[in-house]
Amino acid sequence: MSFYLLFFRKKNRLPNYFLGLLILMLSIRIGKSVYMVFNEDRVLLYLQIGLSACFLIGVMLYYYIKSQLENSKKVPISWKLHIAGLLCFIVVLGMIYPYEVYPELWRSYSARFIYAVWGIYLVLSGYMIRSSILKIFKKGQAFTTQELWLLLVYTSTLLIFIAYNIGMYRWYITGALTFSFALYGIIFFLLLKKNRAILFQDPPAKYKAKKIETSEADEIVHQLEVIMKEKELFMNPDMKLKDLAKEVQISSHKLSQLLNDNLGKSFNHYINEYRVEKAKALLKEENPYTLEAIGFEAGFSSKSSFYSIFKRITGMTPSEFKE
């Protein structure tokens, strides 16, 4: 119970209510599975409630991710109507065709439809965090805490969905076991105080500004790339955020917001990526420079920072890369 209170406490932001509802719907669905496996004399109404909750898992995931990304403060009317429509549909269906009277209908057509709806919302939810998903396949990409969290919640729900679809024909308890492991992962993630502070509190005032529009962000990112390649500002080891912001003629705050929200990188990580690329180009050339000199030439302030950052981004040391 205390676990659910974490999401429903009054001081929490709106996204946490959707997360609480998502976990509640999953818990009801899992409870139905456990009840079905360990009870031979089953009350069919419990099975109907479990499948009905399953019908709402996808939409709760969808609106949780949407509200988290948009930092929503209240539920729009369109969201309420959407959720109310799905809720009314599954309730009316249960009243007209109760599980006790139409068990075969619920075990076949209704179950398939319910899982299909869940699957559709999984696709829609995945589309919203597609940039974070693509980062998984790109080497050297840094994740923000929010991105890691949303990937964890999304992946957990996806795995439970897959487990139920597989277990439906093989081992039915698979879904419940997957839920348990997913829940352990979520709890472990939340044990870190820093993660809780970021996810369950309003962001500081300086980050409350509306997210930069995609078209404007793309234009600024392109401008940054041109400036960094032509002027090679990263070669200055004392390069600061305000210096780069001045070059693109935007505020330091806006540049920081752009790097964090749109690129998922800190200023230091963004600059170090260019330094590493410069170092890699120098390492490929035939030149008399030592490894240490190459690091300084690329903009690193010390040999140790050059080695550690180079290995973190490329997965190998400068000497290994040169060989």
Tab-separated table of N, CA and C in Angstrom, residues 165-278:
chain	number	residue	atom	x	y	z
A	165	ASN	N	1.163	-12.826	-23.705
A	165	ASN	CA	0.810	-13.384	-25.014
A	165	ASN	C	1.482	-14.729	-25.259
A	166	ILE	N	2.696	-14.888	-24.715
A	166	ILE	CA	3.367	-16.181	-24.827
A	166	ILE	C	2.780	-17.168	-23.831
A	167	GLY	N	2.618	-16.707	-22.595
A	167	GLY	CA	2.113	-17.573	-21.540
A	167	GLY	C	0.694	-18.035	-21.748
A	168	MET	N	-0.064	-17.308	-22.538
A	168	MET	CA	-1.448	-17.672	-22.810
A	168	MET	C	-1.530	-19.064	-23.429
A	169	TYR	N	-0.487	-19.407	-24.172
A	169	TYR	CA	-0.478	-20.699	-24.849
A	169	TYR	C	0.472	-21.714	-24.215
A	170	ARG	N	1.355	-21.245	-23.296
A	170	ARG	CA	2.346	-22.157	-22.724
A	170	ARG	C	2.270	-22.201	-21.203
A	171	TRP	N	2.739	-21.122	-20.563
A	171	TRP	CA	2.811	-21.118	-19.100
A	171	TRP	C	2.184	-19.829	-18.611
A	172	TYR	N	0.964	-19.881	-18.115
A	172	TYR	CA	0.155	-18.705	-17.840
A	172	TYR	C	0.748	-17.799	-16.765
A	173	ILE	N	1.497	-18.370	-15.829
A	173	ILE	CA	2.031	-17.595	-14.712
A	173	ILE	C	3.213	-16.714	-15.135
A	174	THR	N	3.658	-16.853	-16.400
A	174	THR	CA	4.798	-16.073	-16.903
A	174	THR	C	4.578	-14.577	-16.736
A	175	GLY	N	3.363	-14.112	-17.026
A	175	GLY	CA	3.065	-12.685	-16.908
A	175	GLY	C	3.254	-12.180	-15.498
A	176	ALA	N	2.780	-12.949	-14.514
A	176	ALA	CA	2.909	-12.544	-13.112
A	176	ALA	C	4.375	-12.495	-12.689
A	177	LEU	N	5.162	-13.458	-13.128
A	177	LEU	CA	6.586	-13.480	-12.788
A	177	LEU	C	7.318	-12.301	-13.416
A	178	THR	N	6.978	-11.999	-14.666
A	178	THR	CA	7.598	-10.858	-15.344
A	178	THR	C	7.276	-9.558	-14.626
A	179	PHE	N	6.016	-9.437	-14.180
A	179	PHE	CA	5.601	-8.254	-13.429
A	179	PHE	C	6.428	-8.110	-12.152
A	180	SER	N	6.670	-9.213	-11.477
A	180	SER	CA	7.439	-9.176	-10.231
A	180	SER	C	8.848	-8.656	-10.476
A	181	PHE	N	9.510	-9.188	-11.506
A	181	PHE	CA	10.870	-8.750	-11.808
A	181	PHE	C	10.889	-7.284	-12.239
A	182	ALA	N	9.875	-6.869	-13.027
A	182	ALA	CA	9.789	-5.480	-13.466
A	182	ALA	C	9.596	-4.555	-12.271
A	183	LEU	N	8.764	-4.981	-11.332
A	183	LEU	CA	8.505	-4.178	-10.136
A	183	LEU	C	9.769	-4.037	-9.295
A	184	TYR	N	10.545	-5.121	-9.194
A	184	TYR	CA	11.809	-5.051	-8.458
A	184	TYR	C	12.743	-4.029	-9.112
A	185	GLY	N	12.772	-4.035	-10.448
A	185	GLY	CA	13.624	-3.083	-11.164
A	185	GLY	C	13.205	-1.646	-10.909
A	186	ILE	N	11.892	-1.398	-10.892
A	186	ILE	CA	11.374	-0.057	-10.640
A	186	ILE	C	11.713	0.392	-9.217
A	187	ILE	N	11.506	-0.508	-8.260
A	187	ILE	CA	11.811	-0.180	-6.864
A	187	ILE	C	13.301	0.113	-6.692
A	188	PHE	N	14.155	-0.695	-7.327
A	188	PHE	CA	15.602	-0.487	-7.234
A	188	PHE	C	15.978	0.877	-7.801
A	189	PHE	N	15.349	1.252	-8.913
A	189	PHE	CA	15.619	2.542	-9.534
A	189	PHE	C	15.227	3.674	-8.600
A	190	LEU	N	14.099	3.487	-7.890
A	190	LEU	CA	13.587	4.528	-7.004
A	190	LEU	C	14.311	4.587	-5.665
A	191	LEU	N	15.121	3.585	-5.365
A	191	LEU	CA	15.873	3.604	-4.113
A	191	LEU	C	16.910	4.724	-4.106
A	192	LEU	N	17.317	5.141	-5.299
A	192	LEU	CA	18.289	6.227	-5.398
A	192	LEU	C	17.571	7.555	-5.183
A	193	LYS	N	17.966	8.255	-4.151
A	193	LYS	CA	17.304	9.501	-3.760
A	193	LYS	C	17.310	10.524	-4.893
A	194	LYS	N	18.395	10.578	-5.640
A	194	LYS	CA	18.500	11.538	-6.728
A	194	LYS	C	17.423	11.282	-7.777
A	195	ASN	N	17.173	10.012	-8.101
A	195	ASN	CA	16.152	9.675	-9.089
A	195	ASN	C	14.768	10.080	-8.614
A	196	ARG	N	14.479	9.829	-7.342
A	196	ARG	CA	13.162	10.192	-6.800
A	196	ARG	C	12.963	11.701	-6.852
A	197	ALA	N	14.017	12.433	-6.532
A	197	ALA	CA	13.908	13.893	-6.511
A	197	ALA	C	13.594	14.446	-7.892
A	198	ILE	N	14.175	13.838	-8.917
A	198	ILE	CA	13.957	14.316	-10.282
A	198	ILE	C	12.576	13.917	-10.797
A	199	LEU	N	12.154	12.692	-10.485
A	199	LEU	CA	10.935	12.153	-11.083
A	199	LEU	C	9.656	12.554	-10.376
A	200	PHE	N	9.690	12.718	-9.055
A	200	PHE	CA	8.462	12.921	-8.308
A	200	PHE	C	8.300	14.316	-7.721
A	201	GLN	N	9.079	15.262	-8.211
A	201	GLN	CA	8.901	16.641	-7.782
A	201	GLN	C	8.856	17.533	-9.002
A	202	ASP	N	8.268	18.715	-8.840
A	202	ASP	CA	8.264	19.674	-9.931
A	202	ASP	C	9.686	20.095	-10.234
A	203	PRO	N	10.014	20.296	-11.492
A	203	PRO	CA	11.365	20.738	-11.838
A	203	PRO	C	11.623	22.138	-11.305
A	204	PRO	N	12.890	22.493	-11.050
A	204	PRO	CA	13.215	23.826	-10.575
A	204	PRO	C	12.674	24.888	-11.518
A	205	ALA	N	12.476	26.093	-10.997
A	205	ALA	CA	11.845	27.156	-11.772
A	205	ALA	C	12.559	27.418	-13.091
A	206	LYS	N	13.895	27.320	-13.087
A	206	LYS	CA	14.634	27.654	-14.309
A	206	LYS	C	14.390	26.647	-15.428
A	207	TYR	N	13.821	25.447	-15.098
A	207	TYR	CA	13.554	24.453	-16.124
A	207	TYR	C	12.068	24.332	-16.449
A	208	LYS	N	11.259	25.245	-15.918
A	208	LYS	CA	9.828	25.143	-16.140
A	208	LYS	C	9.389	25.744	-17.471
A	209	ALA	N	10.300	26.394	-18.174
A	209	ALA	CA	9.936	26.981	-19.451
A	209	ALA	C	9.496	25.897	-20.416
A	210	LYS	N	8.647	26.288	-21.339
A	210	LYS	CA	8.130	25.332	-22.312
A	210	LYS	C	9.262	24.777	-23.153
A	211	LYS	N	9.170	23.514	-23.475
A	211	LYS	CA	10.212	22.864	-24.266
A	211	LYS	C	10.334	23.542	-25.629
A	212	ILE	N	11.556	23.694	-26.086
A	212	ILE	CA	11.814	24.354	-27.364
A	212	ILE	C	11.159	23.560	-28.483
A	213	GLU	N	10.469	24.265	-29.367
A	213	GLU	CA	9.798	23.613	-30.487
A	213	GLU	C	10.814	22.881	-31.356
A	214	THR	N	10.382	21.768	-31.930
A	214	THR	CA	11.283	20.920	-32.720
A	214	THR	C	11.932	21.678	-33.867
A	215	SER	N	11.146	22.492	-34.580
A	215	SER	CA	11.682	23.225	-35.734
A	215	SER	C	12.774	24.205	-35.304
A	216	GLU	N	12.531	24.926	-34.203
A	216	GLU	CA	13.519	25.872	-33.693
A	216	GLU	C	14.743	25.136	-33.172
A	217	ALA	N	14.507	24.019	-32.474
A	217	ALA	CA	15.615	23.235	-31.931
A	217	ALA	C	16.498	22.700	-33.043
A	218	ASP	N	15.887	22.194	-34.110
A	218	ASP	CA	16.655	21.663	-35.241
A	218	ASP	C	17.519	22.745	-35.877
A	219	GLU	N	16.964	23.950	-35.953
A	219	GLU	CA	17.711	25.071	-36.546
A	219	GLU	C	18.915	25.439	-35.692
A	220	ILE	N	18.715	25.469	-34.371
A	220	ILE	CA	19.818	25.814	-33.465
A	220	ILE	C	20.884	24.723	-33.472
A	221	VAL	N	20.436	23.449	-33.470
A	221	VAL	CA	21.378	22.325	-33.496
A	221	VAL	C	22.231	22.383	-34.760
A	222	HIS	N	21.596	22.680	-35.895
A	222	HIS	CA	22.345	22.801	-37.157
A	222	HIS	C	23.354	23.937	-37.076
A	223	GLN	N	22.937	25.053	-36.498
A	223	GLN	CA	23.825	26.206	-36.334
A	223	GLN	C	25.013	25.845	-35.440
A	224	LEU	N	24.739	25.093	-34.384
A	224	LEU	CA	25.803	24.647	-33.490
A	224	LEU	C	26.813	23.775	-34.221
A	225	GLU	N	26.313	22.839	-35.019
A	225	GLU	CA	27.191	21.925	-35.750
A	225	GLU	C	28.106	22.680	-36.705
A	226	VAL	N	27.539	23.666	-37.404
A	226	VAL	CA	28.338	24.454	-38.350
A	226	VAL	C	29.430	25.222	-37.619
A	227	ILE	N	29.050	25.870	-36.519
A	227	ILE	CA	30.012	26.660	-35.745
A	227	ILE	C	31.116	25.781	-35.161
A	228	MET	N	30.728	24.622	-34.599
A	228	MET	CA	31.705	23.737	-33.969
A	228	MET	C	32.688	23.166	-34.991
A	229	LYS	N	32.211	22.883	-36.198
A	229	LYS	CA	33.091	22.312	-37.224
A	229	LYS	C	33.979	23.369	-37.876
A	230	GLU	N	33.418	24.554	-38.082
A	230	GLU	CA	34.187	25.602	-38.761
A	230	GLU	C	35.160	26.306	-37.816
A	231	LYS	N	34.711	26.631	-36.625
A	231	LYS	CA	35.548	27.388	-35.685
A	231	LYS	C	36.292	26.503	-34.695
A	232	GLU	N	35.850	25.247	-34.574
A	232	GLU	CA	36.475	24.290	-33.653
A	232	GLU	C	36.671	24.894	-32.255
A	233	LEU	N	35.588	25.454	-31.735
A	233	LEU	CA	35.644	26.093	-30.420
A	233	LEU	C	36.008	25.117	-29.308
A	234	PHE	N	35.710	23.843	-29.529
A	234	PHE	CA	35.961	22.820	-28.511
A	234	PHE	C	37.449	22.656	-28.214
A	235	MET	N	38.316	23.144	-29.106
A	235	MET	CA	39.754	23.009	-28.902
A	235	MET	C	40.255	23.911	-27.783
A	236	ASN	N	39.411	24.825	-27.347
A	236	ASN	CA	39.751	25.676	-26.206
A	236	ASN	C	39.372	24.923	-24.929
A	237	PRO	N	40.343	24.505	-24.112
A	237	PRO	CA	40.031	23.733	-22.904
A	237	PRO	C	39.223	24.509	-21.870
A	238	ASP	N	39.194	25.841	-22.006
A	238	ASP	CA	38.447	26.683	-21.069
A	238	ASP	C	37.088	27.086	-21.628
A	239	MET	N	36.628	26.378	-22.656
A	239	MET	CA	35.344	26.688	-23.281
A	239	MET	C	34.215	26.559	-22.266
A	240	LYS	N	33.346	27.579	-22.167
A	240	LYS	CA	32.229	27.587	-21.224
A	240	LYS	C	30.902	27.618	-21.975
A	241	LEU	N	29.855	27.270	-21.263
A	241	LEU	CA	28.505	27.273	-21.832
A	241	LEU	C	28.146	28.656	-22.379
A	242	LYS	N	28.470	29.689	-21.613
A	242	LYS	CA	28.123	31.050	-22.025
A	242	LYS	C	28.854	31.454	-23.308
A	243	ASP	N	30.055	30.900	-23.519
A	243	ASP	CA	30.819	31.218	-24.725
A	243	ASP	C	30.136	30.664	-25.969
A	244	LEU	N	29.670	29.423	-25.856
A	244	LEU	CA	28.988	28.808	-26.997
A	244	LEU	C	27.634	29.463	-27.226
A	245	ALA	N	26.936	29.806	-26.142
A	245	ALA	CA	25.631	30.463	-26.260
A	245	ALA	C	25.776	31.807	-26.983
A	246	LYS	N	26.856	32.498	-26.687
A	246	LYS	CA	27.111	33.785	-27.330
A	246	LYS	C	27.318	33.613	-28.829
A	247	GLU	N	27.977	32.534	-29.228
A	247	GLU	CA	28.236	32.265	-30.648
A	247	GLU	C	26.946	32.053	-31.435
A	248	VAL	N	25.977	31.371	-30.822
A	248	VAL	CA	24.710	31.096	-31.521
A	248	VAL	C	23.642	32.134	-31.178
A	249	GLN	N	24.039	33.130	-30.362
A	249	GLN	CA	23.181	34.271	-30.031
A	249	GLN	C	21.882	33.855	-29.325
A	250	ILE	N	22.020	32.971	-28.347
A	250	ILE	CA	20.896	32.610	-27.478
A	250	ILE	C	21.390	32.656	-26.039
A	251	SER	N	20.480	32.604	-25.080
A	251	SER	CA	20.873	32.660	-23.675
A	251	SER	C	21.512	31.345	-23.244
A	252	SER	N	22.315	31.407	-22.193
A	252	SER	CA	22.950	30.201	-21.655
A	252	SER	C	21.902	29.197	-21.198
A	253	HIS	N	20.826	29.714	-20.592
A	253	HIS	CA	19.749	28.827	-20.122
A	253	HIS	C	19.104	28.094	-21.287
A	254	LYS	N	18.833	28.812	-22.375
A	254	LYS	CA	18.175	28.189	-23.522
A	254	LYS	C	19.071	27.132	-24.157
A	255	LEU	N	20.360	27.406	-24.221
A	255	LEU	CA	21.297	26.427	-24.778
A	255	LEU	C	21.359	25.187	-23.892
A	256	SER	N	21.404	25.402	-22.582
A	256	SER	CA	21.419	24.272	-21.645
A	256	SER	C	20.155	23.439	-21.782
A	257	GLN	N	19.011	24.129	-21.915
A	257	GLN	CA	17.734	23.440	-22.078
A	257	GLN	C	17.723	22.634	-23.364
A	258	LEU	N	18.247	23.211	-24.433
A	258	LEU	CA	18.296	22.533	-25.726
A	258	LEU	C	19.135	21.262	-25.644
A	259	LEU	N	20.312	21.378	-25.055
A	259	LEU	CA	21.211	20.230	-24.967
A	259	LEU	C	20.601	19.119	-24.115
A	260	ASN	N	19.986	19.487	-22.993
A	260	ASN	CA	19.410	18.485	-22.087
A	260	ASN	C	18.126	17.878	-22.623
A	261	ASP	N	17.196	18.728	-23.062
A	261	ASP	CA	15.871	18.240	-23.469
A	261	ASP	C	15.861	17.631	-24.856
A	262	ASN	N	16.558	18.258	-25.799
A	262	ASN	CA	16.479	17.814	-27.192
A	262	ASN	C	17.586	16.851	-27.601
A	263	LEU	N	18.745	16.978	-26.981
A	263	LEU	CA	19.856	16.084	-27.326
A	263	LEU	C	20.177	15.094	-26.221
A	264	GLY	N	19.634	15.324	-25.017
A	264	GLY	CA	19.882	14.411	-23.908
A	264	GLY	C	21.335	14.412	-23.458
A	265	LYS	N	21.999	15.569	-23.579
A	265	LYS	CA	23.417	15.644	-23.228
A	265	LYS	C	23.678	16.866	-22.358
A	266	SER	N	24.657	16.744	-21.497
A	266	SER	CA	25.125	17.911	-20.756
A	266	SER	C	26.053	18.702	-21.668
A	267	PHE	N	26.331	19.944	-21.288
A	267	PHE	CA	27.247	20.767	-22.100
A	267	PHE	C	28.612	20.103	-22.210
A	268	ASN	N	29.130	19.604	-21.086
A	268	ASN	CA	30.453	18.965	-21.096
A	268	ASN	C	30.495	17.754	-22.010
A	269	HIS	N	29.436	16.942	-21.962
A	269	HIS	CA	29.407	15.753	-22.823
A	269	HIS	C	29.358	16.162	-24.295
A	270	TYR	N	28.581	17.184	-24.589
A	270	TYR	CA	28.459	17.656	-25.978
A	270	TYR	C	29.812	18.122	-26.510
A	271	ILE	N	30.525	18.920	-25.722
A	271	ILE	CA	31.827	19.424	-26.141
A	271	ILE	C	32.852	18.296	-26.238
A	272	ASN	N	32.823	17.387	-25.283
A	272	ASN	CA	33.797	16.288	-25.273
A	272	ASN	C	33.624	15.346	-26.453
A	273	GLU	N	32.425	15.217	-26.960
A	273	GLU	CA	32.222	14.386	-28.155
A	273	GLU	C	33.001	14.953	-29.339
A	274	TYR	N	32.980	16.270	-29.485
A	274	TYR	CA	33.740	16.899	-30.570
A	274	TYR	C	35.238	16.746	-30.329
A	275	ARG	N	35.664	16.860	-29.087
A	275	ARG	CA	37.089	16.691	-28.772
A	275	ARG	C	37.565	15.286	-29.088
A	276	VAL	N	36.719	14.306	-28.760
A	276	VAL	CA	37.072	12.914	-29.049
A	276	VAL	C	37.169	12.687	-30.556
A	277	GLU	N	36.227	13.258	-31.314
A	277	GLU	CA	36.271	13.105	-32.770
A	277	GLU	C	37.532	13.738	-33.356
A	278	LYS	N	37.927	14.893	-32.797
A	278	LYS	CA	39.147	15.549	-33.244
A	278	LYS	C	40.359	14.682	-32.910
